[in-house]
mmCIF file of C-alpha atoms in Angstrom:
data_model
loop_
_atom_site.group_PDB
_atom_site.id
_atom_site.type_symbol
_atom_site.label_atom_id
_atom_site.label_comp_id
_atom_site.label_asym_id
_atom_site.label_seq_id
_atom_site.Cartn_x
_atom_site.Cartn_y
_atom_site.Cartn_z
ATOM 1 C CA MET A 1 194.616 -65.385 29.919
ATOM 2 C CA ARG A 2 194.509 -66.585 26.312
ATOM 3 C CA PRO A 3 197.332 -65.080 24.167
ATOM 4 C CA ILE A 4 195.053 -63.501 21.611
ATOM 5 C CA ILE A 5 193.064 -61.787 24.402
ATOM 6 C CA LYS A 6 196.264 -60.520 26.022
ATOM 7 C CA GLN A 7 197.561 -59.330 22.538
ATOM 8 C CA ALA A 8 194.167 -57.518 21.857
ATOM 9 C CA ILE A 9 194.360 -55.674 25.275
ATOM 10 C CA ILE A 10 198.005 -54.774 24.697
ATOM 11 C CA THR A 11 197.426 -53.476 21.180
ATOM 12 C CA SER A 12 194.367 -51.491 22.363
ATOM 13 C CA VAL A 13 196.212 -49.968 25.354
ATOM 14 C CA THR A 14 199.016 -48.831 23.006
ATOM 15 C CA ALA A 15 196.738 -47.343 20.391
ATOM 16 C CA VAL A 16 194.700 -45.405 22.999
ATOM 17 C CA SER A 17 197.724 -44.227 24.839
ATOM 18 C CA CYS A 18 199.204 -42.935 21.571
ATOM 19 C CA LEU A 19 196.001 -41.201 20.606
ATOM 20 C CA TYR A 20 195.681 -39.536 23.995
ATOM 21 C CA ILE A 21 199.354 -38.468 24.117
ATOM 22 C CA THR A 22 199.466 -37.117 20.543
ATOM 23 C CA GLU A 23 196.324 -35.068 21.247
ATOM 24 C CA TRP A 24 197.862 -33.755 24.424
ATOM 25 C CA PHE A 25 201.075 -32.696 22.513
ATOM 26 C CA LYS A 26 198.808 -31.432 19.638
ATOM 27 C CA LEU A 27 200.869 -33.254 16.998
ATOM 28 C CA PRO A 28 199.475 -32.260 13.566
ATOM 29 C CA GLN A 29 198.652 -35.882 12.476
ATOM 30 C CA GLY A 30 198.791 -38.123 15.603
ATOM 31 C CA ILE A 31 197.159 -40.829 13.443
ATOM 32 C CA TRP A 32 200.699 -41.846 12.164
ATOM 33 C CA ALA A 33 201.856 -42.406 15.788
ATOM 34 C CA VAL A 34 198.740 -44.550 16.430
ATOM 35 C CA MET A 35 199.063 -46.595 13.282
ATOM 36 C CA SER A 36 202.832 -47.135 13.957
ATOM 37 C CA SER A 37 202.294 -48.301 17.401
ATOM 38 C CA ILE A 38 199.707 -50.856 16.136
ATOM 39 C CA VAL A 39 201.881 -52.013 13.330
ATOM 40 C CA VAL A 40 205.038 -52.638 15.439
ATOM 41 C CA MET A 41 203.197 -54.194 18.456
ATOM 42 C CA GLN A 42 203.941 -57.904 18.409
ATOM 43 C CA ALA A 43 203.175 -60.859 20.649
ATOM 44 C CA ASP A 44 206.495 -60.563 22.454
ATOM 45 C CA ALA A 45 209.007 -57.727 23.292
ATOM 46 C CA LYS A 46 211.771 -59.189 21.088
ATOM 47 C CA ALA A 47 209.541 -59.127 17.938
ATOM 48 C CA THR A 48 208.241 -55.614 18.837
ATOM 49 C CA ILE A 49 211.861 -54.415 19.148
ATOM 50 C CA SER A 50 212.790 -55.876 15.730
ATOM 51 C CA ALA A 51 209.675 -54.472 14.050
ATOM 52 C CA SER A 52 210.272 -51.106 15.608
ATOM 53 C CA TRP A 53 213.889 -50.887 14.339
ATOM 54 C CA MET A 54 212.800 -51.727 10.790
ATOM 55 C CA ARG A 55 210.003 -49.241 10.764
ATOM 56 C CA ILE A 56 212.155 -46.353 12.300
ATOM 57 C CA VAL A 57 214.813 -46.895 9.725
ATOM 58 C CA GLY A 58 212.421 -47.021 6.796
ATOM 59 C CA THR A 59 210.577 -43.918 8.032
ATOM 60 C CA LEU A 60 213.887 -42.013 8.445
ATOM 61 C CA ALA A 61 214.890 -42.942 4.844
ATOM 62 C CA GLY A 62 211.493 -42.118 3.447
ATOM 63 C CA ALA A 63 211.209 -38.855 5.229
ATOM 64 C CA LEU A 64 214.686 -37.792 3.999
ATOM 65 C CA VAL A 65 213.975 -38.764 0.423
ATOM 66 C CA GLY A 66 210.479 -37.411 0.320
ATOM 67 C CA GLY A 67 211.493 -34.130 2.001
ATOM 68 C CA SER A 68 214.462 -33.673 -0.364
ATOM 69 C CA PHE A 69 212.517 -34.474 -3.493
ATOM 70 C CA LEU A 70 209.665 -32.124 -2.403
ATOM 71 C CA ALA A 71 211.920 -29.368 -1.485
ATOM 72 C CA LEU A 72 214.088 -29.600 -4.605
ATOM 73 C CA TRP A 73 211.430 -30.342 -7.224
ATOM 74 C CA GLY A 74 208.052 -29.955 -5.692
ATOM 75 C CA TYR A 75 205.231 -32.343 -6.479
ATOM 76 C CA HIS A 76 205.100 -33.861 -9.924
ATOM 77 C CA ILE A 77 204.034 -37.464 -10.638
ATOM 78 C CA TRP A 78 207.488 -38.382 -12.079
ATOM 79 C CA VAL A 79 209.388 -36.827 -9.160
ATOM 80 C CA PHE A 80 207.145 -38.746 -6.891
ATOM 81 C CA GLY A 81 207.912 -42.020 -8.741
ATOM 82 C CA ALA A 82 211.630 -41.242 -8.803
ATOM 83 C CA GLY A 83 211.565 -40.773 -5.003
ATOM 84 C CA VAL A 84 209.791 -43.996 -4.393
ATOM 85 C CA ALA A 85 212.241 -45.918 -6.664
ATOM 86 C CA LEU A 86 215.258 -44.207 -5.101
ATOM 87 C CA VAL A 87 214.271 -45.020 -1.453
ATOM 88 C CA VAL A 88 213.680 -48.653 -2.348
ATOM 89 C CA MET A 89 217.049 -48.822 -3.956
ATOM 90 C CA ILE A 90 218.676 -47.162 -0.959
ATOM 91 C CA CYS A 91 217.112 -49.697 1.398
ATOM 92 C CA ALA A 92 218.230 -52.550 -0.926
ATOM 93 C CA LEU A 93 221.803 -51.346 -1.176
ATOM 94 C CA LEU A 94 221.909 -50.940 2.695
ATOM 95 C CA LYS A 95 220.411 -54.416 3.052
ATOM 96 C CA LEU A 96 217.356 -53.020 4.820
ATOM 97 C CA LEU A 97 214.923 -55.306 2.888
ATOM 98 C CA GLU A 98 212.427 -55.193 5.806
ATOM 99 C CA SER A 99 212.393 -51.330 5.642
ATOM 100 C CA TYR A 100 211.876 -50.641 1.998
ATOM 101 C CA ARG A 101 207.934 -50.770 2.068
ATOM 102 C CA ILE A 102 207.601 -48.381 4.981
ATOM 103 C CA ALA A 103 210.321 -46.128 3.350
ATOM 104 C CA ALA A 104 208.221 -46.002 0.069
ATOM 105 C CA VAL A 105 205.105 -45.357 2.093
ATOM 106 C CA THR A 106 206.752 -42.490 3.969
ATOM 107 C CA VAL A 107 207.884 -40.962 0.621
ATOM 108 C CA ALA A 108 204.334 -41.126 -0.509
ATOM 109 C CA VAL A 109 202.968 -39.557 2.688
ATOM 110 C CA VAL A 110 205.433 -36.760 2.688
ATOM 111 C CA MET A 111 205.091 -35.955 -0.986
ATOM 112 C CA LEU A 112 201.372 -36.419 -1.277
ATOM 113 C CA THR A 113 200.265 -34.574 1.935
ATOM 114 C CA GLY A 114 203.067 -31.956 2.102
ATOM 115 C CA GLY A 115 201.753 -29.437 -0.342
ATOM 116 C CA SER A 116 200.481 -26.807 2.099
ATOM 117 C CA ASP A 117 203.273 -27.068 4.628
ATOM 118 C CA SER A 118 207.044 -26.837 4.075
ATOM 119 C CA SER A 119 208.482 -30.147 2.832
ATOM 120 C CA TRP A 120 210.808 -30.351 5.696
ATOM 121 C CA SER A 121 208.160 -29.720 8.236
ATOM 122 C CA THR A 122 206.041 -32.507 6.733
ATOM 123 C CA ALA A 123 209.049 -34.855 6.746
ATOM 124 C CA PHE A 124 209.954 -33.974 10.222
ATOM 125 C CA TYR A 125 206.477 -34.345 11.753
ATOM 126 C CA ARG A 126 206.029 -37.714 9.943
ATOM 127 C CA PHE A 127 209.272 -39.014 11.422
ATOM 128 C CA LEU A 128 208.530 -37.559 14.812
ATOM 129 C CA GLU A 129 204.935 -38.953 14.901
ATOM 130 C CA VAL A 130 206.054 -42.396 13.739
ATOM 131 C CA SER A 131 209.039 -42.523 16.257
ATOM 132 C CA PHE A 132 206.591 -41.483 18.918
ATOM 133 C CA GLY A 133 204.244 -44.274 18.266
ATOM 134 C CA ILE A 134 207.054 -46.657 18.178
ATOM 135 C CA LEU A 135 208.367 -45.394 21.543
ATOM 136 C CA VAL A 136 205.116 -45.867 23.134
ATOM 137 C CA ALA A 137 204.856 -49.453 21.653
ATOM 138 C CA LEU A 138 208.132 -50.269 23.110
ATOM 139 C CA LEU A 139 207.288 -49.004 26.571
ATOM 140 C CA ILE A 140 204.067 -50.715 26.751
ATOM 141 C CA SER A 141 205.581 -53.985 25.383
ATOM 142 C CA ALA A 142 208.187 -53.706 28.089
ATOM 143 C CA LEU A 143 205.465 -53.277 30.642
ATOM 144 C CA PHE A 144 203.576 -56.322 29.473
ATOM 145 C CA HIS A 145 206.692 -58.499 28.801
ATOM 146 C CA PRO A 146 209.076 -57.488 31.601
ATOM 147 C CA SER A 147 210.982 -60.831 31.708
ATOM 148 C CA TYR A 148 212.463 -60.381 28.282
ATOM 149 C CA VAL A 149 213.333 -56.784 29.014
ATOM 150 C CA TYR A 150 214.869 -57.817 32.349
ATOM 151 C CA GLU A 151 217.015 -60.496 30.750
ATOM 152 C CA ARG A 152 218.343 -58.047 28.033
ATOM 153 C CA LEU A 153 219.172 -55.455 30.631
ATOM 154 C CA ARG A 154 220.791 -58.030 32.861
ATOM 155 C CA ALA A 155 222.922 -59.403 29.939
ATOM 156 C CA ALA A 156 223.914 -55.842 29.024
ATOM 157 C CA GLY A 157 224.959 -55.151 32.658
ATOM 158 C CA ILE A 158 227.078 -58.166 32.852
ATOM 159 C CA LYS A 159 228.741 -57.355 29.638
ATOM 160 C CA PHE A 160 229.378 -53.758 30.792
ATOM 161 C CA TYR A 161 230.614 -54.878 34.200
ATOM 162 C CA GLY A 162 232.942 -57.558 32.478
ATOM 163 C CA LYS A 163 234.739 -54.673 30.696
ATOM 164 C CA PHE A 164 235.855 -53.164 33.964
ATOM 165 C CA LYS A 165 236.646 -56.443 35.682
ATOM 166 C CA LYS A 166 239.515 -57.330 33.485
#
């Protein structure tokens, strides 16, 4: 099978699985899980894991900053701008340069869509939905790329066993 066809099938299975499961769990905006699963899905499991880590860290930072700013000061255009600036600086200081864009997007989503709900509820659900989409993408990636996962588990098992062998 051609790699692009395989990738199209994997990405489609991931997106449909996320949509189905988020509807089943009645998550408020399952679209974020679906979009996250599509964004992190890569051509191999190693790249998917790397993309997942960067997205989850950025989402957590953005949800915390966006939720905090919304809870403390409510929505105002300058508060929003300060939240975006702060989360980008936090990511830079923590050397999470691959996460700053998704962190800023998460601040925007939390602050611009959180008006009717509590700020922490909006932030929590955004993080939960994105994390759920990433988990689904990781599981499906592992199913379609079992050799990489097997090698990683094997290496971890050898390392773990080696600690007790001494």
